[in-house]
Each structure stands twice: as C-alpha cells, then as structure tokens.
Coordinates of C-alpha atoms in Angstrom, one line a residue:
M25 CA 11.2 -74.7 -57.2
E26 CA 13.0 -72.4 -59.4
T27 CA 10.3 -69.8 -58.9
T28 CA 10.7 -69.9 -55.2
V29 CA 14.5 -69.4 -55.5
L30 CA 14.0 -66.4 -57.7
L31 CA 11.5 -64.9 -55.3
V32 CA 14.0 -65.3 -52.4
I33 CA 16.8 -63.8 -54.4
L34 CA 14.6 -60.9 -55.5
A35 CA 13.5 -60.3 -51.9
V36 CA 17.2 -60.3 -50.8
L37 CA 18.0 -57.8 -53.5
V38 CA 15.2 -55.5 -52.5
I39 CA 16.2 -55.7 -48.9
F40 CA 19.8 -54.9 -49.9
V41 CA 18.8 -51.9 -52.0
L42 CA 16.7 -50.6 -49.1
V43 CA 19.6 -51.0 -46.7
V44 CA 21.9 -49.2 -49.2
L45 CA 19.4 -46.4 -49.5
V46 CA 19.1 -46.0 -45.8
K47 CA 22.8 -46.0 -45.4
S48 CA 23.3 -43.5 -48.2
I49 CA 20.8 -40.9 -47.3
R50 CA 21.2 -38.8 -44.1
I51 CA 19.0 -35.9 -43.1
I52 CA 20.7 -33.6 -40.6
P53 CA 18.3 -31.4 -38.4
Q54 CA 18.8 -27.7 -37.9
A55 CA 21.4 -26.7 -35.3
R56 CA 23.1 -30.1 -35.6
A57 CA 26.3 -31.2 -37.2
G58 CA 27.6 -34.6 -38.1
V59 CA 31.2 -35.8 -38.7
V60 CA 31.7 -38.3 -41.5
E61 CA 34.6 -40.8 -41.6
R62 CA 35.6 -42.7 -44.7
L63 CA 37.5 -45.9 -43.9
G64 CA 38.2 -44.5 -40.4
K65 CA 39.5 -41.1 -41.5
Y66 CA 37.8 -37.8 -41.2
L67 CA 36.1 -36.9 -44.5
R68 CA 33.7 -33.9 -43.9
T69 CA 31.2 -32.3 -41.6
L70 CA 27.5 -32.6 -42.7
N71 CA 25.4 -29.5 -42.6
P72 CA 21.7 -29.4 -41.8
G73 CA 19.6 -30.9 -44.7
L74 CA 19.8 -33.9 -47.0
N75 CA 23.2 -35.5 -47.4
I76 CA 24.4 -38.6 -49.4
L77 CA 26.9 -41.1 -48.1
I78 CA 28.6 -44.2 -49.6
P79 CA 27.2 -47.2 -47.7
F80 CA 29.7 -49.4 -45.9
V81 CA 32.5 -46.9 -46.7
D82 CA 31.4 -43.7 -45.0
R83 CA 30.4 -43.7 -41.3
L84 CA 28.4 -40.9 -39.6
L85 CA 29.4 -40.2 -36.0
P86 CA 26.8 -39.1 -33.4
L87 CA 25.4 -35.7 -34.1
L88 CA 26.7 -32.7 -32.2
D89 CA 24.4 -30.0 -30.8
L90 CA 25.4 -26.6 -32.1
R91 CA 23.1 -24.6 -29.8
E92 CA 24.3 -22.9 -26.7
Q93 CA 24.3 -25.3 -23.8
V94 CA 24.1 -24.7 -20.0
V95 CA 25.9 -27.0 -17.6
S96 CA 25.6 -26.7 -13.9
F97 CA 28.5 -28.2 -12.0
P98 CA 28.2 -29.5 -8.4
P99 CA 29.6 -27.4 -5.5
Q100 CA 33.4 -27.1 -5.3
Q101 CA 35.3 -26.6 -2.1
V102 CA 37.7 -23.7 -2.5
I103 CA 40.2 -22.2 0.0
T104 CA 40.4 -18.4 0.1
E105 CA 43.4 -16.3 0.9
D106 CA 42.5 -16.1 4.6
S107 CA 42.4 -19.9 4.8
L108 CA 38.6 -20.3 4.8
V109 CA 36.9 -23.1 3.0
V110 CA 33.9 -21.9 0.9
S111 CA 31.6 -23.9 -1.3
I112 CA 31.0 -22.4 -4.8
D113 CA 28.4 -23.5 -7.3
T114 CA 29.1 -22.6 -11.0
V115 CA 27.1 -22.5 -14.2
V116 CA 28.9 -22.5 -17.6
Y117 CA 27.3 -21.4 -20.8
F118 CA 29.1 -22.7 -23.9
Q119 CA 28.5 -23.5 -27.6
V120 CA 30.2 -25.9 -30.0
T121 CA 31.5 -23.9 -32.9
D122 CA 33.7 -26.5 -34.7
A123 CA 32.3 -30.1 -34.8
R124 CA 35.6 -31.6 -36.1
A125 CA 37.6 -30.1 -33.2
A126 CA 35.0 -31.0 -30.6
T127 CA 35.2 -34.6 -31.9
Y128 CA 38.9 -35.1 -32.4
E129 CA 40.6 -32.6 -30.1
I130 CA 38.9 -33.6 -26.9
A131 CA 37.4 -36.9 -25.8
N132 CA 34.7 -35.4 -23.5
Y133 CA 34.4 -31.7 -23.7
I134 CA 31.8 -31.3 -21.0
H135 CA 34.0 -33.1 -18.5
A136 CA 36.9 -31.1 -19.6
V137 CA 35.0 -27.9 -19.2
E138 CA 34.0 -28.9 -15.7
Q139 CA 37.5 -29.8 -14.6
L140 CA 39.0 -26.6 -16.1
T141 CA 36.3 -24.5 -14.4
T142 CA 37.2 -26.1 -11.0
T143 CA 40.9 -25.5 -11.3
T144 CA 40.5 -22.0 -12.6
L145 CA 38.0 -21.2 -9.9
R146 CA 40.5 -22.3 -7.2
N147 CA 43.2 -20.2 -8.7
V148 CA 41.1 -17.1 -8.8
V149 CA 39.4 -17.4 -5.5
G150 CA 42.6 -18.5 -3.8
G151 CA 44.0 -15.0 -4.3
L152 CA 41.0 -13.3 -2.6
N153 CA 39.9 -13.1 1.0
L154 CA 36.3 -14.1 2.0
E155 CA 34.9 -10.6 1.8
E156 CA 36.4 -10.0 -1.6
A157 CA 35.1 -13.3 -2.8
L158 CA 31.6 -12.5 -1.7
T159 CA 31.6 -9.0 -3.2
S160 CA 33.6 -9.6 -6.4
R161 CA 31.4 -12.0 -8.3
D162 CA 31.7 -10.0 -11.6
R163 CA 35.4 -10.0 -11.3
I164 CA 35.6 -13.7 -10.7
N165 CA 33.1 -14.4 -13.5
G166 CA 35.2 -12.3 -15.9
Q167 CA 38.5 -14.1 -15.0
L168 CA 36.9 -17.5 -15.3
R169 CA 35.3 -16.7 -18.7
G170 CA 38.7 -15.4 -20.1
V171 CA 40.6 -18.5 -19.0
L172 CA 38.0 -21.0 -20.1
D173 CA 37.4 -19.3 -23.5
E174 CA 41.1 -19.3 -24.2
A175 CA 41.6 -22.9 -23.2
T176 CA 38.5 -24.3 -24.9
G177 CA 39.0 -22.4 -28.2
R178 CA 41.2 -25.2 -29.7
W179 CA 38.5 -27.7 -28.7
G180 CA 36.0 -26.0 -31.0
I181 CA 34.0 -24.6 -28.0
R182 CA 33.2 -21.0 -27.2
V183 CA 32.5 -20.2 -23.5
S184 CA 30.0 -17.3 -23.5
R185 CA 29.4 -16.9 -19.8
V186 CA 30.4 -18.2 -16.4
E187 CA 28.2 -17.5 -13.4
L188 CA 28.6 -18.3 -9.7
K189 CA 25.3 -19.6 -8.4
A190 CA 26.2 -19.5 -4.7
I191 CA 29.1 -18.9 -2.4
E192 CA 28.5 -20.5 1.0
P193 CA 31.1 -19.9 3.8
P194 CA 31.2 -22.2 6.9
L195 CA 28.3 -22.0 9.4
S196 CA 30.5 -20.4 12.0
I197 CA 31.6 -17.7 9.6
Q198 CA 28.0 -17.1 8.6
D199 CA 27.0 -16.6 12.2
S200 CA 29.9 -14.1 12.7
M201 CA 28.9 -12.3 9.5
E202 CA 25.3 -12.0 10.6
K203 CA 26.3 -10.6 14.0
Q204 CA 28.6 -8.2 12.3
M205 CA 25.9 -7.1 9.9
R206 CA 23.4 -6.7 12.7
A207 CA 25.9 -4.6 14.7
E208 CA 26.6 -2.5 11.6
R209 CA 22.9 -2.0 10.9
E210 CA 22.3 -1.0 14.6
R211 CA 25.2 1.5 14.4
R212 CA 23.8 3.0 11.2
A213 CA 20.4 3.2 12.8
T214 CA 21.8 5.0 15.8
I215 CA 23.8 7.4 13.7
L216 CA 20.7 8.2 11.6
T217 CA 18.6 8.7 14.7
A218 CA 21.2 11.0 16.1
E219 CA 21.4 12.9 12.9
G220 CA 17.6 13.2 12.7
T221 CA 17.5 14.5 16.3
K222 CA 20.2 17.0 15.6
Q223 CA 18.6 18.2 12.4
S224 CA 15.2 18.5 14.2
Q225 CA 16.7 20.5 17.0
I226 CA 18.5 22.8 14.6
L227 CA 15.4 23.3 12.6
T228 CA 13.4 24.0 15.7
A229 CA 15.9 26.5 17.0
E230 CA 16.1 28.1 13.6
G231 CA 12.3 28.3 13.5
R232 CA 12.1 29.9 16.9
R233 CA 14.8 32.4 16.0
Q234 CA 13.0 33.3 12.8
A235 CA 9.7 33.6 14.7
A236 CA 11.4 35.8 17.3
I237 CA 12.9 38.0 14.6
L238 CA 9.6 38.3 12.7
A239 CA 7.7 39.0 16.0
A240 CA 10.3 41.7 16.9
E241 CA 10.1 43.2 13.4
G242 CA 6.3 43.1 13.6
D243 CA 6.3 44.9 17.0
A244 CA 8.8 47.5 15.7
K245 CA 6.7 48.2 12.6
A246 CA 3.5 48.3 14.7
A247 CA 5.1 50.7 17.2
I248 CA 6.3 52.8 14.3
L249 CA 2.8 52.8 12.7
R250 CA 1.2 53.7 16.1
A251 CA 3.7 56.5 16.6
D252 CA 3.1 57.7 13.1
G253 CA -0.7 57.6 13.7
E254 CA -0.4 59.4 17.0
A255 CA 1.9 62.0 15.5
Q256 CA -0.5 62.5 12.6
A257 CA -3.4 62.8 15.0
I258 CA -1.6 65.3 17.2
Q259 CA -0.6 67.2 14.1
K260 CA -4.1 67.3 12.9
V261 CA -5.4 68.5 16.3
F262 CA -2.6 71.1 16.4
D263 CA -3.5 72.3 12.9
A264 CA -7.2 72.4 13.8
I265 CA -6.5 74.3 17.0
H266 CA -4.4 76.9 15.2
K267 CA -6.8 77.2 12.4
G268 CA -9.7 77.8 14.9
N269 CA -7.5 80.3 16.8
P270 CA -9.0 79.5 20.3
D271 CA -8.6 82.1 23.0
Q272 CA -7.4 81.5 26.6
K273 CA -10.9 81.1 27.9
L274 CA -11.7 78.1 25.6
L275 CA -8.5 76.4 26.4
A276 CA -9.2 76.8 30.2
Y277 CA -12.6 75.2 29.7
Q278 CA -11.2 72.3 27.8
Y279 CA -8.6 71.9 30.5
L280 CA -11.3 71.5 33.1
Q281 CA -13.1 68.9 31.0
T282 CA -9.9 66.8 30.8
L283 CA -9.3 66.8 34.6
P284 CA -11.9 64.1 35.4
K285 CA -10.2 61.6 33.1
L286 CA -7.2 61.6 35.3
A287 CA -9.2 59.8 38.0
E288 CA -10.6 57.1 35.7
G289 CA -9.5 53.5 36.4
D290 CA -9.7 51.2 39.4
S291 CA -6.1 51.5 40.3
N292 CA -6.2 55.3 40.9
K293 CA -6.0 55.6 44.8
L294 CA -4.7 59.2 44.9
W295 CA -5.7 62.1 42.6
I296 CA -3.3 65.0 42.5
I297 CA -4.9 68.3 41.5
P298 CA -2.6 70.4 39.3
S299 CA -1.6 73.8 40.5
E300 CA -3.0 75.4 37.4
L301 CA -6.6 74.5 38.5
G302 CA -7.1 77.8 40.2
E303 CA -6.0 79.8 37.2
A304 CA -8.2 77.7 35.0
L305 CA -11.2 78.2 37.2
R306 CA -10.6 82.0 37.3
G307 CA -10.3 82.0 33.6
V308 CA -13.5 80.1 33.1
G309 CA -15.3 82.2 35.7
S310 CA -14.2 85.4 34.0
A311 CA -15.2 84.1 30.7
L312 CA -18.6 83.1 31.8
G313 CA -19.1 86.3 33.7
D314 CA -19.0 88.3 30.6
F315 CA -22.2 86.6 29.4
L316 CA -24.3 87.4 32.6
P317 CA -27.0 90.1 32.4
D318 CA -26.4 93.3 34.3
A319 CA -28.0 93.4 37.9
K320 CA -30.7 95.9 38.6
P321 CA -29.6 99.0 40.5
D322 CA -32.2 98.6 43.3
A323 CA -31.2 95.1 44.0
A324 CA -27.6 96.2 44.3
A325 CA -28.5 99.1 46.5
A326 CA -30.6 97.1 48.8
G327 CA -27.7 94.8 49.5
T328 CA -29.7 91.6 49.0
G329 CA -26.9 89.9 47.0
T330 CA -24.1 90.6 44.6
S331 CA -23.8 89.3 41.1
T332 CA -20.2 88.0 41.4
G333 CA -19.9 87.5 45.1
A334 CA -18.1 84.5 46.4
G335 CA -20.0 84.3 49.7
T336 CA -23.2 82.5 50.6
G337 CA -26.5 83.6 49.1
T338 CA -25.1 84.4 45.7
A339 CA -27.9 83.7 43.2
V340 CA -27.8 82.4 39.7
P341 CA -30.1 83.9 37.1
A342 CA -33.2 81.9 36.4
A343 CA -32.4 81.9 32.7
A344 CA -29.5 79.6 33.2
P345 CA -30.3 76.0 34.2
A346 CA -28.5 74.3 37.1
D347 CA -26.9 71.6 34.9
S348 CA -26.0 73.8 31.9
P349 CA -22.4 74.3 30.9
A350 CA -22.8 78.0 31.9
S351 CA -23.1 77.0 35.6
L352 CA -20.1 75.5 37.4
R353 CA -20.1 74.8 41.2
V354 CA -16.9 76.0 42.7
G355 CA -17.5 75.9 46.5
S356 CA -20.3 75.3 49.0
G357 CA -23.1 77.7 48.4
D358 CA -21.2 79.6 45.7
A359 CA -22.2 79.5 42.0
V360 CA -20.6 81.3 39.2
P361 CA -23.0 82.0 36.3

C-alpha cells in the first residue's frame, strides 16, 4: 500500500517537473517576437531562439510576425471633387517594428490600418476630380503612405507602400469616357492621316521639282556639250580646209555634192535651187575643162563638133567613162568633160 502511494507521488512529481520545464523553456522562431508579462505587467520582448521563463509567474503573449505583411482592403466608396462616387481598392504593405507598441498601443492594428486608410483615402481623393483621380495614382499613393506612416509610427508599425488596385467610376461615366476616348482617337487618326497626306503631297511636289530641275540641268549640259562638239568639229574642218589650202574649183565641186542632201527627207515638197548654182557649175566646168586633151586640127576644121560646145552633138572623149566624176550632165544632149 505504501509502495503504491509512493509511486503515485513520484508520478505526480515527474508530471509537475515536466510541466514546469515546458512552462519555463520557450523557443521563438526567426522573424517572430514574443511579449512576456510578469504578474500582468510587461517584462520583456523575447528574441528568436531559446528563452527561459518562470513558470506560473511569467506569461508569454501570442507571437507577433515581424515580416512585412500585405493586406488587401475591400472596395471603398469615395466621392470626388466633382461629386462622382468611385470605388477604390487599396493594398497596404506594413511591418511590425516594435512588438511592445503593437501589443499595448493598439488593440487591433490591422483593423486600425484599414480604417485609417479609408479615411485618409477619402480626404485625398475628395480634393481631386475624376480625371485627376484616374491619372494621379502615384500622387495619391504618396499622400496615403505619408499619412499612414506618420499615424502608425507610435503603434510600432511601419507602412512601406500603399497601392491603389483599381478605381472604378460609375457605369454611366465609364460609357461617357469610352465615347470620349473613341472620339479622341478618331480625331487623332484623322489628324495623322491629314498630316501624312500633306507630307506625301509635299514630298511628291518636291520630287517633281527636283526631277524637273535635274532634267533641265541635264538638257542644258547636253546642249552645251553638243554645241561644244559641233564647234570643235567645225573648228577642225575649218583648220583642215585652211591647212589643205583648197582652190575655188574644189570648193565649187564640194558645193555641188552637198546640194542633193537638201532634198533628202519625206517632208520636202519644194526644192529651192540656190542662185549660186550657175556659178558653181561654171567653176566646175572650167576646172574639168583644163584636164581635157586638145582636139585634133582636122576635126575642128571639118566642123563635126567642138570640144567645149554647149549645143547638141558635143562628144565626150572615150577615155572618160560616163559615170566618172569627170563627167557631169548639165543639159539635154550636152556633156562637159
């Protein structure tokens, strides 16, 4: 009987020691913090690691998360300066920096941050019209962060960022905005099309002007080159003629060779014979007459023909062929050797 009582007492003592050990030893994880109260009064803040407490005297409060936390708040109805109701979703990034202040300075810091964000958002957006509220998110975020960080500093909380997830105006305003944006895009498209057409016409006209200028310059240079070539050709012919020292007879013969070229071409209906043709013929005839052999005296005395006569029956020496350059038909039945 006594043995049984001793065993029970020993078991109770073991259990009590185990409970004391469990109550005395506390292991705090990393990025966590615990507030210890002794007899209901704040004693200290436990850091990550192994910590020893006095059982039944010290009490460890729920651990606080020291990591940065993200809290998304439900949409809030906010009235803008131009009396339009918009729905705004906010996201707050905050971190507990002082576990003691977060425990004793505020009852529920997450709820406090939510309410402070709502009131601050209404104050900030209430001073802006709808267009400014839609286009000034960075400005609103900065103002919210400044107010929240200043107010939550004494709570042991640091607000790092405040973001607006969405700003939703009423449906009627959204339709009006879409129509306005559509009209603005159409106006810009019309302006861009007109600008493109204008630039295209300007560039086309400029290209035509440059092409006309270049064509005119090319024609002018070509005309100058042709004139220079003709002048050089004439000068060479002139120099060659003067170096050859031609007499009047050769010039008259060349003149006669040039006359048929005046009649070339299908459009020539009338051929005007120059007045100098007779003189040229007489010059050529006299020139060719110098090369004829002298006629026999008996032929001249008999009166059968003359060597230079212009009438009918004038004979051409057999030594000269009919198509040779020394023979030129002047009239019907007349031949000049």
